[in-house]
GROMACS .gro file of C-alpha atoms in nm:
model
  202
    1MET     CA    1  -0.023  -0.012   0.002
    2ILE     CA    2   0.242   0.222   0.121
    3SER     CA    3   0.496   0.163  -0.258
    4GLN     CA    4   0.167   0.238  -0.452
    5GLN     CA    5   0.137   0.564  -0.271
    6VAL     CA    6   0.504   0.656  -0.338
    7MET     CA    7   0.457   0.601  -0.702
    8THR     CA    8   0.143   0.818  -0.724
    9TYR     CA    9   0.330   1.124  -0.556
   10ALA     CA   10   0.579   1.000  -0.788
   11ASP     CA   11   0.355   1.075  -1.145
   12PHE     CA   12   0.144   1.345  -0.927
   13MET     CA   13   0.519   1.538  -0.876
   14ASN     CA   14   0.624   1.438  -1.286
   15ALA     CA   15   0.357   1.502  -1.464
   16PRO     CA   16   0.420   1.941  -1.422
   17LYS     CA   17   0.767   1.855  -1.607
   18ARG     CA   18   0.645   1.622  -1.858
   19ARG     CA   19   0.465   1.912  -1.904
   20ASP     CA   20   0.721   2.159  -1.925
   21ARG     CA   21   0.905   2.035  -2.092
   22ALA     CA   22   0.664   1.998  -2.326
   23ALA     CA   23   0.557   2.378  -2.321
   24THR     CA   24   0.938   2.435  -2.330
   25ARG     CA   25   1.007   2.277  -2.648
   26THR     CA   26   0.738   2.400  -2.875
   27ALA     CA   27   0.852   2.818  -2.721
   28LEU     CA   28   1.172   2.708  -2.847
   29LEU     CA   29   1.117   2.609  -3.191
   30GLU     CA   30   0.852   2.842  -3.218
   31ALA     CA   31   1.077   3.150  -3.162
   32ALA     CA   32   1.307   2.947  -3.367
   33ARG     CA   33   1.093   2.930  -3.714
   34ARG     CA   34   1.082   3.339  -3.628
   35ARG     CA   35   1.466   3.379  -3.579
   36PHE     CA   36   1.510   3.199  -3.889
   37ALA     CA   37   1.290   3.358  -4.077
   38GLU     CA   38   1.367   3.662  -4.004
   39GLN     CA   39   1.733   3.613  -4.012
   40GLY     CA   40   1.858   3.323  -4.178
   41PHE     CA   41   2.085   3.034  -4.080
   42ASP     CA   42   2.377   3.233  -4.019
   43GLY     CA   43   2.234   3.531  -3.952
   44THR     CA   44   2.039   3.328  -3.594
   45GLY     CA   45   2.264   3.279  -3.304
   46VAL     CA   46   2.084   2.980  -3.049
   47ARG     CA   47   2.123   3.268  -2.747
   48GLU     CA   48   1.969   3.501  -2.955
   49ILE     CA   49   1.632   3.207  -2.984
   50ALA     CA   50   1.656   3.151  -2.622
   51ALA     CA   51   1.586   3.505  -2.498
   52ASP     CA   52   1.247   3.490  -2.685
   53ALA     CA   53   1.188   3.166  -2.606
   54GLY     CA   54   1.202   3.301  -2.264
   55VAL     CA   55   1.497   2.964  -2.116
   56ASP     CA   56   1.872   2.939  -2.081
   57ALA     CA   57   2.003   2.848  -2.492
   58THR     CA   58   2.176   2.576  -2.258
   59LEU     CA   59   1.829   2.408  -2.313
   60ILE     CA   60   1.815   2.442  -2.700
   61PHE     CA   61   2.181   2.184  -2.753
   62ARG     CA   62   1.952   1.940  -2.429
   63TYR     CA   63   1.610   1.913  -2.649
   64PHE     CA   64   1.758   1.938  -3.011
   65GLY     CA   65   2.128   1.850  -2.970
   66SER     CA   66   2.249   2.134  -3.160
   67LYS     CA   67   2.150   2.471  -3.363
   68LYS     CA   68   2.129   2.278  -3.734
   69ASP     CA   69   1.878   2.021  -3.584
   70LEU     CA   70   1.721   2.270  -3.442
   71PHE     CA   71   1.730   2.474  -3.834
   72ALA     CA   72   1.631   2.064  -3.930
   73GLU     CA   73   1.362   2.066  -3.751
   74ALA     CA   74   1.184   2.427  -3.661
   75VAL     CA   75   1.202   2.483  -4.103
   76LYS     CA   76   0.935   2.128  -4.140
   77GLY     CA   77   0.667   2.299  -4.263
   78GLU     CA   78   0.267   2.183  -4.340
   79ILE     CA   79   0.236   2.022  -4.695
   80PRO     CA   80  -0.041   2.265  -4.805
   81GLU     CA   81  -0.415   2.177  -4.777
   82GLY     CA   82  -0.520   2.044  -5.140
   83VAL     CA   83  -0.148   1.823  -5.081
   84GLY     CA   84  -0.425   1.662  -4.900
   85ASP     CA   85  -0.641   1.608  -5.189
   86PRO     CA   86  -0.643   1.294  -5.257
   87ASP     CA   87  -0.855   1.381  -5.615
   88ALA     CA   88  -0.713   1.703  -5.633
   89GLY     CA   89  -0.484   1.737  -6.007
   90PRO     CA   90  -0.115   1.826  -6.033
   91ALA     CA   91  -0.184   2.193  -6.172
   92ALA     CA   92  -0.434   2.189  -5.893
   93LEU     CA   93  -0.159   2.077  -5.691
   94ALA     CA   94   0.057   2.373  -5.770
   95GLU     CA   95  -0.163   2.660  -5.682
   96ALA     CA   96  -0.181   2.525  -5.369
   97MET     CA   97   0.181   2.513  -5.335
   98ALA     CA   98   0.213   2.856  -5.493
   99ARG     CA   99   0.015   2.976  -5.267
  100GLU     CA  100   0.021   2.872  -4.989
  101VAL     CA  101   0.463   2.823  -4.975
  102VAL     CA  102   0.539   3.135  -5.223
  103LEU     CA  103   0.271   3.378  -5.278
  104GLU     CA  104   0.133   3.381  -4.891
  105ASP     CA  105   0.134   3.638  -4.658
  106ARG     CA  106   0.325   3.499  -4.325
  107ALA     CA  107   0.223   3.806  -4.114
  108GLY     CA  108  -0.033   3.629  -3.948
  109HIS     CA  109   0.201   3.279  -3.858
  110GLY     CA  110   0.438   3.527  -3.682
  111GLY     CA  111   0.603   3.688  -4.009
  112GLY     CA  112   0.863   3.605  -4.205
  113GLU     CA  113   0.819   3.332  -4.492
  114HIS     CA  114   0.707   2.949  -4.517
  115PRO     CA  115   1.020   2.748  -4.427
  116LEU     CA  116   1.111   2.659  -4.738
  117LEU     CA  117   1.168   2.949  -4.847
  118VAL     CA  118   1.339   3.018  -4.616
  119MET     CA  119   1.632   2.687  -4.640
  120LEU     CA  120   1.634   2.838  -4.945
  121ARG     CA  121   1.790   3.175  -4.808
  122SER     CA  122   2.042   2.900  -4.614
  123ALA     CA  123   2.153   2.676  -4.870
  124GLY     CA  124   2.525   2.686  -4.933
  125ARG     CA  125   2.504   2.502  -4.615
  126PRO     CA  126   2.542   2.078  -4.744
  127GLU     CA  127   2.294   2.030  -4.430
  128VAL     CA  128   2.068   2.275  -4.514
  129ARG     CA  129   2.056   2.146  -4.909
  130ALA     CA  130   2.004   1.777  -4.717
  131ALA     CA  131   1.707   1.876  -4.508
  132LEU     CA  132   1.612   2.169  -4.811
  133ARG     CA  133   1.615   1.841  -5.069
  134GLU     CA  134   1.439   1.552  -4.807
  135GLU     CA  135   1.169   1.839  -4.787
  136VAL     CA  136   1.127   1.876  -5.196
  137CYS     CA  137   1.205   1.613  -5.295
  138GLY     CA  138   1.060   1.368  -4.959
  139ARG     CA  139   0.761   1.508  -5.013
  140TYR     CA  140   0.606   1.740  -5.221
  141LEU     CA  141   0.801   1.614  -5.519
  142ALA     CA  142   0.645   1.261  -5.462
  143ASP     CA  143   0.336   1.325  -5.373
  144LEU     CA  144   0.327   1.518  -5.738
  145GLU     CA  145   0.461   1.301  -5.916
  146SER     CA  146   0.173   1.064  -5.770
  147ARG     CA  147  -0.094   1.302  -5.991
  148PHE     CA  148   0.090   1.284  -6.336
  149ASP     CA  149  -0.066   1.031  -6.620
  150GLY     CA  150   0.171   0.868  -6.851
  151GLY     CA  151   0.532   0.858  -6.889
  152ASP     CA  152   0.754   1.152  -6.741
  153ALA     CA  153   0.597   1.140  -6.400
  154ASP     CA  154   0.911   1.251  -6.228
  155LEU     CA  155   1.067   1.474  -6.513
  156ARG     CA  156   0.716   1.662  -6.513
  157ALA     CA  157   0.737   1.714  -6.116
  158GLU     CA  158   1.044   1.802  -6.143
  159LEU     CA  159   0.996   2.045  -6.350
  160VAL     CA  160   0.672   2.260  -6.137
  161GLY     CA  161   0.942   2.213  -5.880
  162ALA     CA  162   1.202   2.399  -6.061
  163LEU     CA  163   0.900   2.641  -6.085
  164LEU     CA  164   0.796   2.734  -5.784
  165ILE     CA  165   1.146   2.720  -5.604
  166GLY     CA  166   1.253   2.966  -5.957
  167MET     CA  167   0.902   3.224  -5.841
  168GLY     CA  168   1.061   3.135  -5.422
  169VAL     CA  169   1.410   3.302  -5.529
  170MET     CA  170   1.289   3.541  -5.762
  171ARG     CA  171   1.022   3.626  -5.470
  172SER     CA  172   1.265   3.593  -5.156
  173VAL     CA  173   1.623   3.605  -5.314
  174VAL     CA  174   1.633   3.748  -5.582
  175ALA     CA  175   1.339   4.033  -5.503
  176SER     CA  176   1.225   4.044  -5.800
  177PRO     CA  177   0.949   4.420  -5.841
  178VAL     CA  178   0.731   4.262  -6.135
  179LEU     CA  179   0.713   3.901  -5.957
  180SER     CA  180   0.637   4.103  -5.607
  181ASP     CA  181   0.380   4.346  -5.656
  182ALA     CA  182   0.231   4.108  -5.913
  183GLU     CA  183  -0.133   4.016  -5.761
  184PRO     CA  184  -0.115   3.675  -5.583
  185ASP     CA  185  -0.410   3.527  -5.810
  186ARG     CA  186  -0.279   3.607  -6.173
  187VAL     CA  187   0.087   3.423  -6.063
  188ALA     CA  188  -0.138   3.111  -5.931
  189ALA     CA  189  -0.379   3.173  -6.239
  190LEU     CA  190  -0.092   3.170  -6.502
  191VAL     CA  191   0.066   2.864  -6.268
  192VAL     CA  192  -0.230   2.630  -6.352
  193GLU     CA  193  -0.190   2.706  -6.743
  194MET     CA  194   0.195   2.612  -6.718
  195VAL     CA  195   0.165   2.313  -6.536
  196ALA     CA  196  -0.190   2.200  -6.727
  197ALA     CA  197   0.063   2.238  -7.028
  198LEU     CA  198   0.252   1.937  -6.835
  199GLU     CA  199  -0.034   1.748  -6.713
  200ASN     CA  200  -0.164   1.703  -7.072
  201LYS     CA  201   0.108   1.521  -7.174
  202PRO     CA  202   0.023   1.269  -7.450
   0.00000   0.00000   0.00000
């Protein structure tokens, strides 16, 4: 009976700590996403992230191992809603990606850019290139490829990926005034037209 009481008390005492760890980890990820989006990988320090989260910087290494591991986890974006529609064709899927990854105003998401665009800004680092390859090829392009009928599905999917990444580079890195100032609806409509040409390949 005493043993049972001791275990119950221990569980009670440990429960808040588990919640605190989860909350701290979430706060660090949110702070990291904001900092990486605004400053890129090289421009962001672990002390800044920790300060934003209101914790000591040593917790970053305890929970994530390293700054690059924190970056890899922080930039894992949600797949756009359109990707989850099994009936959406490549053009519809590309439109969803264009709107939600490249064209979306993320002011309501803590500012900054979509995680994929954050990775593009830091793509000179090997670990970032690996994460970018996993995110783009392993998630977005694999789903796109599955929506194409006929031959060359992998090539057509990568051409769509090149289009979307190129748009991200032009808007985010080059800061092209034409593409940056264009109406999102017009840009999305043109993306649909271009991808439809690949979709309708005999």
